[in-house]
Short mmCIF file of C-alpha atoms in Angstrom, two decimals:
data_model
loop_
_atom_site.label_atom_id
_atom_site.label_comp_id
_atom_site.label_asym_id
_atom_site.label_seq_id
_atom_site.Cartn_x
_atom_site.Cartn_y
_atom_site.Cartn_z
CA MET A 1108 161.45 202.88 66.30
CA GLU A 1109 162.49 199.57 64.76
CA ASN A 1110 160.30 196.62 65.68
CA ARG A 1111 161.91 193.94 67.80
CA MET A 1112 162.54 190.60 66.09
CA PRO A 1113 160.18 187.94 67.49
CA VAL A 1114 161.80 185.60 70.01
CA PHE A 1115 160.41 182.28 71.21
CA CYS A 1116 161.39 180.31 74.31
CA GLY A 1117 161.22 176.58 74.94
CA ILE A 1118 161.81 174.91 78.30
CA ASP A 1119 162.39 171.19 78.78
CA TRP A 1120 161.07 170.56 82.28
CA ALA A 1121 162.74 168.11 84.67
CA GLU A 1122 162.61 167.45 88.38
CA ASN A 1123 165.92 168.99 89.41
CA HIS A 1124 166.84 171.22 86.46
CA HIS A 1125 165.39 172.73 83.29
CA ASP A 1126 166.93 173.31 79.86
CA VAL A 1127 166.08 176.59 78.15
CA ALA A 1128 166.39 177.51 74.46
CA LEU A 1129 165.58 180.80 72.71
CA VAL A 1130 165.17 181.11 68.94
CA ASP A 1131 164.30 183.97 66.59
CA ASP A 1132 161.68 183.91 63.83
CA THR A 1133 164.14 182.27 61.41
CA GLY A 1134 164.86 179.36 63.79
CA HIS A 1135 168.33 180.63 64.69
CA LEU A 1136 169.36 179.61 68.21
CA LEU A 1137 169.92 182.78 70.22
CA ALA A 1138 170.73 181.25 73.60
CA LYS A 1139 170.56 178.06 75.60
CA ARG A 1140 170.94 177.59 79.32
CA ARG A 1141 170.40 175.00 82.04
CA ILE A 1142 168.80 176.37 85.18
CA THR A 1143 168.20 174.83 88.59
CA ASP A 1144 164.74 174.21 90.00
CA ASN A 1145 164.83 176.88 92.69
CA ALA A 1146 164.34 180.62 93.11
CA ALA A 1147 167.86 181.37 91.82
CA GLY A 1148 167.21 179.33 88.68
CA TYR A 1149 163.87 181.04 88.06
CA GLN A 1150 165.49 184.46 88.40
CA LEU A 1151 168.24 183.43 85.99
CA LEU A 1152 165.54 182.44 83.47
CA LEU A 1153 163.73 185.77 83.85
CA ASP A 1154 167.01 187.64 83.42
CA LEU A 1155 167.77 185.62 80.27
CA LEU A 1156 164.37 186.49 78.82
CA ALA A 1157 164.83 190.17 79.68
CA GLU A 1158 168.25 190.14 78.04
CA HIS A 1159 166.62 189.10 74.76
CA GLY A 1160 163.89 191.73 74.80
CA ASP A 1161 161.22 190.40 77.18
CA THR A 1162 159.11 193.32 78.48
CA ALA A 1163 155.70 193.76 80.03
CA ASP A 1164 154.38 195.20 76.75
CA GLU A 1165 156.09 192.64 74.48
CA PRO A 1166 156.65 189.45 76.50
CA ILE A 1167 158.42 186.45 75.00
CA PRO A 1168 156.07 183.47 74.66
CA VAL A 1169 157.21 180.32 76.45
CA ALA A 1170 156.48 176.67 75.63
CA ILE A 1171 156.79 174.01 78.34
CA GLU A 1172 155.47 170.47 78.73
CA THR A 1173 153.56 171.12 81.96
CA GLY A 1174 150.97 173.60 83.12
CA ARG A 1175 151.69 173.47 86.84
CA GLY A 1176 154.49 173.93 89.34
CA LEU A 1177 156.52 176.82 90.73
CA LEU A 1178 158.38 177.35 87.47
CA VAL A 1179 155.11 177.91 85.62
CA ALA A 1180 153.91 180.19 88.44
CA ALA A 1181 157.06 182.30 88.03
CA LEU A 1182 156.57 182.50 84.26
CA THR A 1183 152.88 183.43 84.38
CA THR A 1184 153.45 186.57 86.43
CA GLY A 1185 152.45 189.56 84.35
CA THR A 1186 151.27 189.23 80.75
CA ARG A 1187 153.65 186.57 79.45
CA PRO A 1188 151.82 183.84 77.46
CA VAL A 1189 152.82 180.33 78.56
CA TYR A 1190 151.89 177.37 76.35
CA ALA A 1191 151.58 173.93 77.95
CA ILE A 1192 152.48 171.55 75.11
CA ASN A 1193 151.32 167.97 75.38
CA PRO A 1194 154.41 165.71 75.65
CA LEU A 1195 152.97 163.41 72.99
CA ALA A 1196 152.63 166.34 70.59
CA ALA A 1197 156.17 167.46 71.39
CA ALA A 1198 157.44 163.96 70.61
CA ARG A 1199 155.81 164.15 67.17
CA TYR A 1200 157.48 167.49 66.51
CA ARG A 1201 160.83 166.00 67.55
CA ASP A 1202 160.74 163.74 64.49
CA ARG A 1203 160.90 166.83 62.26
CA HIS A 1204 164.36 167.70 63.57
CA SER A 1205 165.89 164.27 64.17
CA VAL A 1206 165.38 160.78 62.74
CA SER A 1207 167.23 158.98 65.54
CA ARG A 1208 164.27 159.36 67.95
CA LYS A 1209 166.76 159.77 70.80
CA LYS A 1210 165.65 162.13 73.54
CA SER A 1211 167.86 165.09 74.42
CA ASP A 1212 166.91 167.66 77.04
CA PRO A 1213 168.60 170.63 75.28
CA GLY A 1214 167.23 169.36 71.97
CA ASP A 1215 163.72 169.11 73.37
CA ALA A 1216 163.90 172.69 74.61
CA LEU A 1217 164.81 173.75 71.06
CA VAL A 1218 161.91 171.69 69.67
CA LEU A 1219 159.48 173.41 72.05
CA ALA A 1220 160.73 176.85 71.02
CA ASN A 1221 160.31 175.94 67.34
CA ILE A 1222 156.75 174.72 68.00
CA LEU A 1223 155.81 178.27 68.91
CA ARG A 1224 157.81 179.69 66.02
CA THR A 1225 156.04 177.59 63.39
CA ASP A 1226 152.62 176.72 64.85
CA LEU A 1227 151.84 179.23 67.60
CA PRO A 1228 148.21 179.85 66.43
CA ALA A 1229 147.51 176.11 66.71
CA HIS A 1230 148.20 176.12 70.47
CA ARG A 1231 146.47 177.91 73.33
CA PRO A 1232 148.22 179.66 76.18
CA LEU A 1233 147.40 178.89 79.78
CA PRO A 1234 144.28 180.80 80.87
CA ALA A 1235 144.72 184.03 82.77
CA ASP A 1236 142.47 183.01 85.66
CA SER A 1237 142.23 185.05 88.82
CA ASP A 1238 144.01 183.90 91.98
CA LEU A 1239 140.65 183.14 93.61
CA ALA A 1240 139.61 180.95 90.66
CA ARG A 1241 142.90 179.07 90.89
CA ALA A 1242 142.38 178.57 94.63
CA VAL A 1243 138.89 177.21 93.98
CA ALA A 1244 140.36 174.88 91.34
CA VAL A 1245 142.92 173.48 93.78
CA LEU A 1246 140.31 172.84 96.47
CA ALA A 1247 137.57 171.56 94.15
CA ARG A 1248 139.89 169.06 92.48
CA ALA A 1249 141.24 167.94 95.84
CA GLN A 1250 137.70 167.45 97.14
CA GLN A 1251 136.77 165.52 94.01
CA ASP A 1252 139.83 163.29 94.48
CA ALA A 1253 138.89 162.78 98.13
CA VAL A 1254 135.37 161.71 97.14
CA TRP A 1255 136.77 159.26 94.60
CA ALA A 1256 139.22 157.90 97.19
CA ARG A 1257 136.40 157.53 99.70
CA GLN A 1258 134.31 155.58 97.21
CA GLN A 1259 137.24 153.28 96.43
CA LEU A 1260 137.58 152.49 100.13
CA VAL A 1261 133.81 151.92 100.44
CA ASN A 1262 134.05 149.46 97.57
CA GLN A 1263 136.93 147.65 99.30
CA VAL A 1264 134.98 147.46 102.57
CA ARG A 1265 131.90 146.18 100.77
CA SER A 1266 133.94 143.55 98.93
CA LEU A 1267 135.52 142.37 102.18
CA LEU A 1268 132.18 142.23 104.02
CA ARG A 1269 130.76 140.03 101.29
CA GLU A 1270 133.50 137.51 102.10
CA TYR A 1271 132.63 136.99 105.75
CA TYR A 1272 130.19 139.57 107.21
CA PRO A 1273 126.94 139.77 105.13
CA ALA A 1274 124.95 140.95 108.15
CA ALA A 1275 126.76 144.33 108.01
CA LEU A 1276 125.78 144.73 104.36
CA ASP A 1277 122.12 144.04 105.17
CA ALA A 1278 122.30 146.51 108.04
CA PHE A 1279 123.69 149.51 106.16
CA LEU A 1280 123.57 149.21 102.38
CA GLY A 1281 119.90 150.20 102.26
CA LYS A 1282 120.66 153.50 103.99
CA GLN A 1283 121.72 156.75 102.33
CA PHE A 1284 125.52 156.85 101.86
CA GLY A 1285 125.63 153.17 102.88
CA LEU A 1286 128.90 152.05 104.41
CA ALA A 1287 130.24 155.62 104.38
CA ARG A 1288 127.67 156.62 107.02
CA PRO A 1289 129.19 157.57 110.39
CA GLU A 1290 126.93 155.02 112.13
CA ALA A 1291 128.12 152.23 109.85
CA ARG A 1292 131.77 153.05 110.47
CA ALA A 1293 131.21 153.31 114.22
CA VAL A 1294 129.44 149.95 114.46
CA LEU A 1295 132.02 148.19 112.27
CA ALA A 1296 134.83 149.60 114.40
CA THR A 1297 133.06 148.34 117.55
CA ALA A 1298 132.27 144.90 116.11
CA PRO A 1299 134.53 144.03 113.14
CA THR A 1300 133.44 140.36 113.12
CA PRO A 1301 130.01 138.65 113.09
CA ALA A 1302 130.80 136.89 116.35
CA ARG A 1303 131.46 140.16 118.16
CA ALA A 1304 128.45 141.82 116.50
CA ALA A 1305 126.12 139.09 117.77
CA LYS A 1306 127.24 139.82 121.36
CA LEU A 1307 126.58 143.57 121.21
CA THR A 1308 124.07 144.77 123.78
CA PRO A 1309 121.52 147.51 123.10
CA ALA A 1310 123.55 149.86 125.30
CA GLN A 1311 126.71 149.22 123.30
CA LEU A 1312 124.91 149.83 120.02
CA GLN A 1313 123.35 153.02 121.38
CA ALA A 1314 126.78 154.24 122.51
CA ALA A 1315 128.23 153.55 119.03
CA LEU A 1316 125.40 155.49 117.38
CA LYS A 1317 125.92 158.42 119.74
CA ARG A 1318 129.66 158.46 118.99
CA ALA A 1319 128.75 158.66 115.32
CA GLY A 1320 126.75 161.82 116.00
CA ARG A 1321 123.22 160.44 115.85
CA THR A 1322 120.76 162.31 118.05
CA ARG A 1323 117.32 160.97 117.14
CA GLY A 1324 115.77 157.52 116.93
CA ILE A 1325 118.74 155.94 118.68
CA ASP A 1326 116.78 153.26 120.56
CA ALA A 1327 114.83 152.14 117.49
CA GLU A 1328 117.95 152.05 115.31
CA ALA A 1329 119.85 150.08 117.96
CA ASP A 1330 117.06 147.51 118.11
CA ARG A 1331 117.01 147.23 114.31
CA LEU A 1332 120.76 146.73 114.13
CA ARG A 1333 120.71 144.15 116.93
CA THR A 1334 118.08 142.13 115.09
CA VAL A 1335 119.96 142.23 111.79
CA LEU A 1336 123.38 141.48 113.28
CA ARG A 1337 122.00 138.47 115.16
CA GLY A 1338 120.47 136.98 112.03
CA ASP A 1339 121.26 133.52 110.68
CA TYR A 1340 124.21 133.76 108.25
CA ALA A 1341 126.92 131.42 107.04
CA GLN A 1342 130.20 131.81 108.92
CA ARG A 1343 133.89 131.23 108.34
CA PRO A 1344 136.21 129.45 110.81
CA GLN A 1345 136.84 131.68 113.82
CA ALA A 1346 140.56 132.17 113.12
CA VAL A 1347 139.88 133.29 109.54
CA GLU A 1348 137.03 135.51 110.70
CA ASP A 1349 139.27 137.22 113.29
CA ALA A 1350 141.97 137.82 110.65
CA MET A 1351 139.43 139.42 108.33
CA GLY A 1352 138.23 141.52 111.26
CA HIS A 1353 141.72 143.00 111.60
CA GLN A 1354 141.71 143.74 107.87
CA LEU A 1355 138.31 145.43 108.19
CA LEU A 1356 139.50 147.60 111.09
CA ALA A 1357 142.40 148.85 108.98
CA LEU A 1358 140.07 149.71 106.10
CA VAL A 1359 137.57 151.43 108.41
CA ARG A 1360 140.34 153.64 109.83
CA GLN A 1361 141.33 154.61 106.28
CA LEU A 1362 137.68 155.25 105.44
CA ASP A 1363 137.30 157.47 108.52
CA ALA A 1364 140.26 159.58 107.36
CA ALA A 1365 138.93 159.76 103.79
CA CYS A 1366 135.49 160.86 104.98
CA LEU A 1367 137.00 163.51 107.25
CA ALA A 1368 139.22 164.81 104.43
CA ALA A 1369 136.27 165.01 102.03
CA GLU A 1370 134.18 166.92 104.58
CA GLU A 1371 136.93 169.39 105.45
CA LEU A 1372 137.74 170.03 101.80
CA ALA A 1373 134.04 170.51 101.04
CA ALA A 1374 133.87 173.21 103.70
CA ALA A 1375 136.96 174.92 102.29
CA VAL A 1376 135.51 174.73 98.76
CA GLU A 1377 132.29 176.40 99.88
CA GLU A 1378 134.13 179.15 101.72
CA HIS A 1379 136.27 180.09 98.71
CA PHE A 1380 133.65 179.51 96.01
CA ARG A 1381 131.01 181.77 97.55
CA ARG A 1382 133.51 184.66 97.42
CA HIS A 1383 133.92 184.35 93.66
CA PRO A 1384 132.00 186.84 91.47
CA ASP A 1385 130.69 184.03 89.21
CA ALA A 1386 129.21 182.05 92.11
CA GLU A 1387 125.77 183.67 91.90
CA ILE A 1388 125.43 182.90 88.18
CA LEU A 1389 126.59 179.30 88.56
CA LEU A 1390 124.30 178.62 91.52
CA SER A 1391 121.32 180.01 89.60
CA PHE A 1392 121.45 176.98 87.27
CA PRO A 1393 119.20 174.03 88.21
CA GLY A 1394 121.11 171.04 89.48
CA LEU A 1395 124.22 172.98 90.47
CA GLY A 1396 124.96 173.02 94.19
CA VAL A 1397 128.05 174.56 95.72
CA GLN A 1398 130.34 171.56 95.23
CA LEU A 1399 129.30 170.83 91.63
CA ALA A 1400 129.36 174.51 90.70
CA ALA A 1401 132.85 174.83 92.17
CA ARG A 1402 134.02 171.86 90.08
CA VAL A 1403 132.63 173.48 86.93
CA LEU A 1404 134.31 176.80 87.77
CA ALA A 1405 137.56 174.99 88.54
CA GLU A 1406 137.71 173.53 85.03
CA ILE A 1407 136.45 176.46 82.92
CA GLY A 1408 138.08 179.22 84.99
CA ASP A 1409 137.11 182.88 84.88
CA ASP A 1410 139.24 184.02 81.93
CA ARG A 1411 136.52 185.18 79.52
CA SER A 1412 138.89 185.09 76.55
CA ARG A 1413 139.80 181.44 77.08
CA PHE A 1414 137.04 180.11 74.80
CA THR A 1415 136.23 181.92 71.57
CA ASP A 1416 132.59 180.80 71.64
CA ALA A 1417 130.22 178.33 73.27
CA ARG A 1418 131.19 175.62 70.79
CA ALA A 1419 134.81 175.78 71.96
CA LEU A 1420 133.70 175.31 75.57
CA LYS A 1421 131.46 172.39 74.60
CA ALA A 1422 134.32 170.72 72.75
CA TYR A 1423 136.61 171.23 75.76
CA ALA A 1424 133.99 169.67 78.02
CA GLY A 1425 133.56 166.70 75.69
CA SER A 1426 129.78 167.18 75.50
CA ALA A 1427 129.64 168.19 71.82
CA PRO A 1428 129.77 165.36 69.27
CA ILE A 1429 132.72 165.07 66.90
CA THR A 1430 132.51 164.28 63.19
CA ARG A 1431 135.13 162.26 61.33
CA ALA A 1432 134.88 162.07 57.54
CA SER A 1433 137.14 160.24 55.09
CA GLY A 1434 136.07 159.56 51.54
CA LYS A 1435 132.57 158.10 51.62
CA LYS A 1436 132.75 157.30 55.31
CA ARG A 1437 131.33 159.67 57.91
CA PHE A 1438 131.24 159.04 61.65
CA VAL A 1439 129.61 161.13 64.38
CA GLY A 1440 130.43 160.11 67.94
CA ARG A 1441 131.44 161.26 71.38
CA ARG A 1442 134.78 162.85 72.14
CA PHE A 1443 137.48 160.86 73.90
CA ILE A 1444 139.91 163.78 74.23
CA LYS A 1445 138.27 166.08 76.76
CA ASN A 1446 138.43 167.42 80.29
CA ASP A 1447 137.51 164.32 82.27
CA ARG A 1448 136.79 166.23 85.48
CA LEU A 1449 134.41 168.60 83.71
CA ILE A 1450 132.47 165.88 81.89
CA SER A 1451 132.20 163.94 85.16
CA ALA A 1452 130.71 166.99 86.86
CA GLY A 1453 128.53 167.54 83.79
CA PHE A 1454 126.84 164.14 84.05
CA LEU A 1455 126.06 164.78 87.73
CA TRP A 1456 124.79 168.26 86.83
CA ALA A 1457 122.50 166.96 84.08
CA PHE A 1458 121.14 164.20 86.32
CA SER A 1459 120.41 166.63 89.18
CA ALA A 1460 118.77 169.11 86.80
CA LEU A 1461 116.09 166.59 85.82
CA ARG A 1462 114.27 167.14 89.11
CA ALA A 1463 115.11 170.82 89.51
CA SER A 1464 114.11 172.00 86.04
CA PRO A 1465 110.95 171.05 84.10
CA GLY A 1466 112.63 172.22 80.91
CA ALA A 1467 115.68 170.02 81.49
CA ASP A 1468 113.44 167.03 82.22
CA ALA A 1469 111.42 167.64 79.04
CA HIS A 1470 114.62 167.99 76.99
CA TYR A 1471 115.97 164.72 78.40
CA ARG A 1472 112.72 162.85 77.69
CA ARG A 1473 112.59 164.26 74.18
CA ARG A 1474 116.09 162.94 73.49
CA ARG A 1475 115.15 159.53 74.89
CA GLU A 1476 112.09 159.39 72.63
CA ARG A 1477 114.37 160.10 69.65
CA GLY A 1478 116.36 156.98 70.50
CA ASP A 1479 119.20 158.25 72.71
CA TRP A 1480 120.50 156.04 75.46
CA HIS A 1481 120.48 157.42 79.01
CA ALA A 1482 124.11 158.56 78.84
CA GLN A 1483 123.61 160.09 75.38
CA ALA A 1484 120.57 162.04 76.54
CA GLN A 1485 122.43 163.23 79.64
CA ARG A 1486 125.40 164.33 77.55
CA ASN A 1487 123.11 166.21 75.18
CA LEU A 1488 121.42 167.96 78.10
CA PHE A 1489 124.79 168.90 79.58
CA ASN A 1490 125.88 170.16 76.17
CA ARG A 1491 122.90 172.47 76.04
CA MET A 1492 123.21 173.72 79.61
CA ILE A 1493 126.93 174.46 79.41
CA GLY A 1494 126.19 176.52 76.31
CA GLN A 1495 123.63 178.44 78.35
CA LEU A 1496 126.23 178.87 81.10
CA TYR A 1497 128.68 180.34 78.58
CA HIS A 1498 126.04 182.90 77.55
CA CYS A 1499 125.15 183.82 81.13
CA LEU A 1500 128.77 184.25 82.20
CA HIS A 1501 129.55 186.52 79.25
CA SER A 1502 126.35 188.56 79.59
CA GLY A 1503 126.27 188.65 83.40
CA GLN A 1504 122.75 187.19 83.53
CA LEU A 1505 121.27 184.63 85.89
CA PHE A 1506 119.69 181.45 84.57
CA ASP A 1507 116.11 181.94 83.37
CA GLU A 1508 114.02 178.80 82.94
CA GLN A 1509 111.61 180.44 80.50
CA HIS A 1510 114.30 181.69 78.14
CA ALA A 1511 116.44 178.56 78.50
CA PHE A 1512 113.91 175.91 77.55
CA THR A 1513 110.60 177.39 76.39
CA SER A 1514 111.63 180.15 73.98
CA PRO A 1515 111.13 179.52 70.24
CA SER A 1516 114.87 179.85 69.58
CA ALA A 1517 115.64 177.23 72.21
CA ASP A 1518 113.10 174.83 70.72
CA LEU A 1519 114.61 175.27 67.29
CA ALA A 1520 118.07 174.62 68.69
CA ALA A 1521 116.86 171.45 70.38
CA ALA A 1522 115.36 170.17 67.16
CA ALA A 1523 118.57 170.80 65.20
#
């Protein structure tokens, strides 16, 4: 049977429609089509691919400038490789076909198809993660966004309180979670101005603490808050203070919603993550709780063929150093192109591991003694532990402190 001529597909993605181009291995344009962004358009695209030889055994590779959305979901059914091309990279390729630098949707679709035709090995297809891993990724990223949004609101509340209500800062900033605590939000909602806070009775403070869910030490905490809130502080004119009180109430309501969203998403993350087959291995690592482990899984996925080796995973995470050499100049530094969510989780993981693992703590201290800054030592520790995670996931083993940090091979690797 004669082998089918290779065909490559490029799709220029837009909000309401998409331009499609198919080329053969010589760059000859086989077909072009504009499809709508709906189920009928997706089916038309699949029919066009099938018309030009797309099968389950020999799927046509597709290049597109996004890795998400319903169109990508329709394309990734089955075994078809889909390549998410960075728009900046696609713009550089465009200069090879046109010197005018004018953007054209049909022309961009052709450029994307030719990217696969000429440089397919230089690009990686979207990972073939399981549906459960994708669900964990959606929830973990949403929970991470909710935590960041909550912290932004806390910062806004803190900044506002510094302007007119320092007693509230003295009352809550020394506590765990600070202004995000339910008690802090309840008291600020009850008394959004210093004048109203000074008039609160012990019974009113106790009622606010109970509404926040506190069950123990209510009387003592109410007395402490009453003493702090009645302290001697500088004050603004009453009209200005009342206006700022209204602003604070609005921020507290937003903070309440952000805290609730973060808590509900955290519960959903835990429910889905614990059902994943890799959960036991991830949770065996020191410093990884459910939420952090879910964030790591969300970014690395469960497609074992995604990374060729541990070094590829380290480069993707941004923990491995990068070397630039030109002539007599040589520079070794940190990576700026990386998965920002994964490196953010990695720093938290490395920091938490210092208390949970004697080996991790010794590794961190050894790096500090060699002259690393705190962040450099943390990054190096994360680099080592994510390499260990790669090994455990591929071998199906749980984390072993003795083999991870005290074996001769590990010591040699640390000294390298």
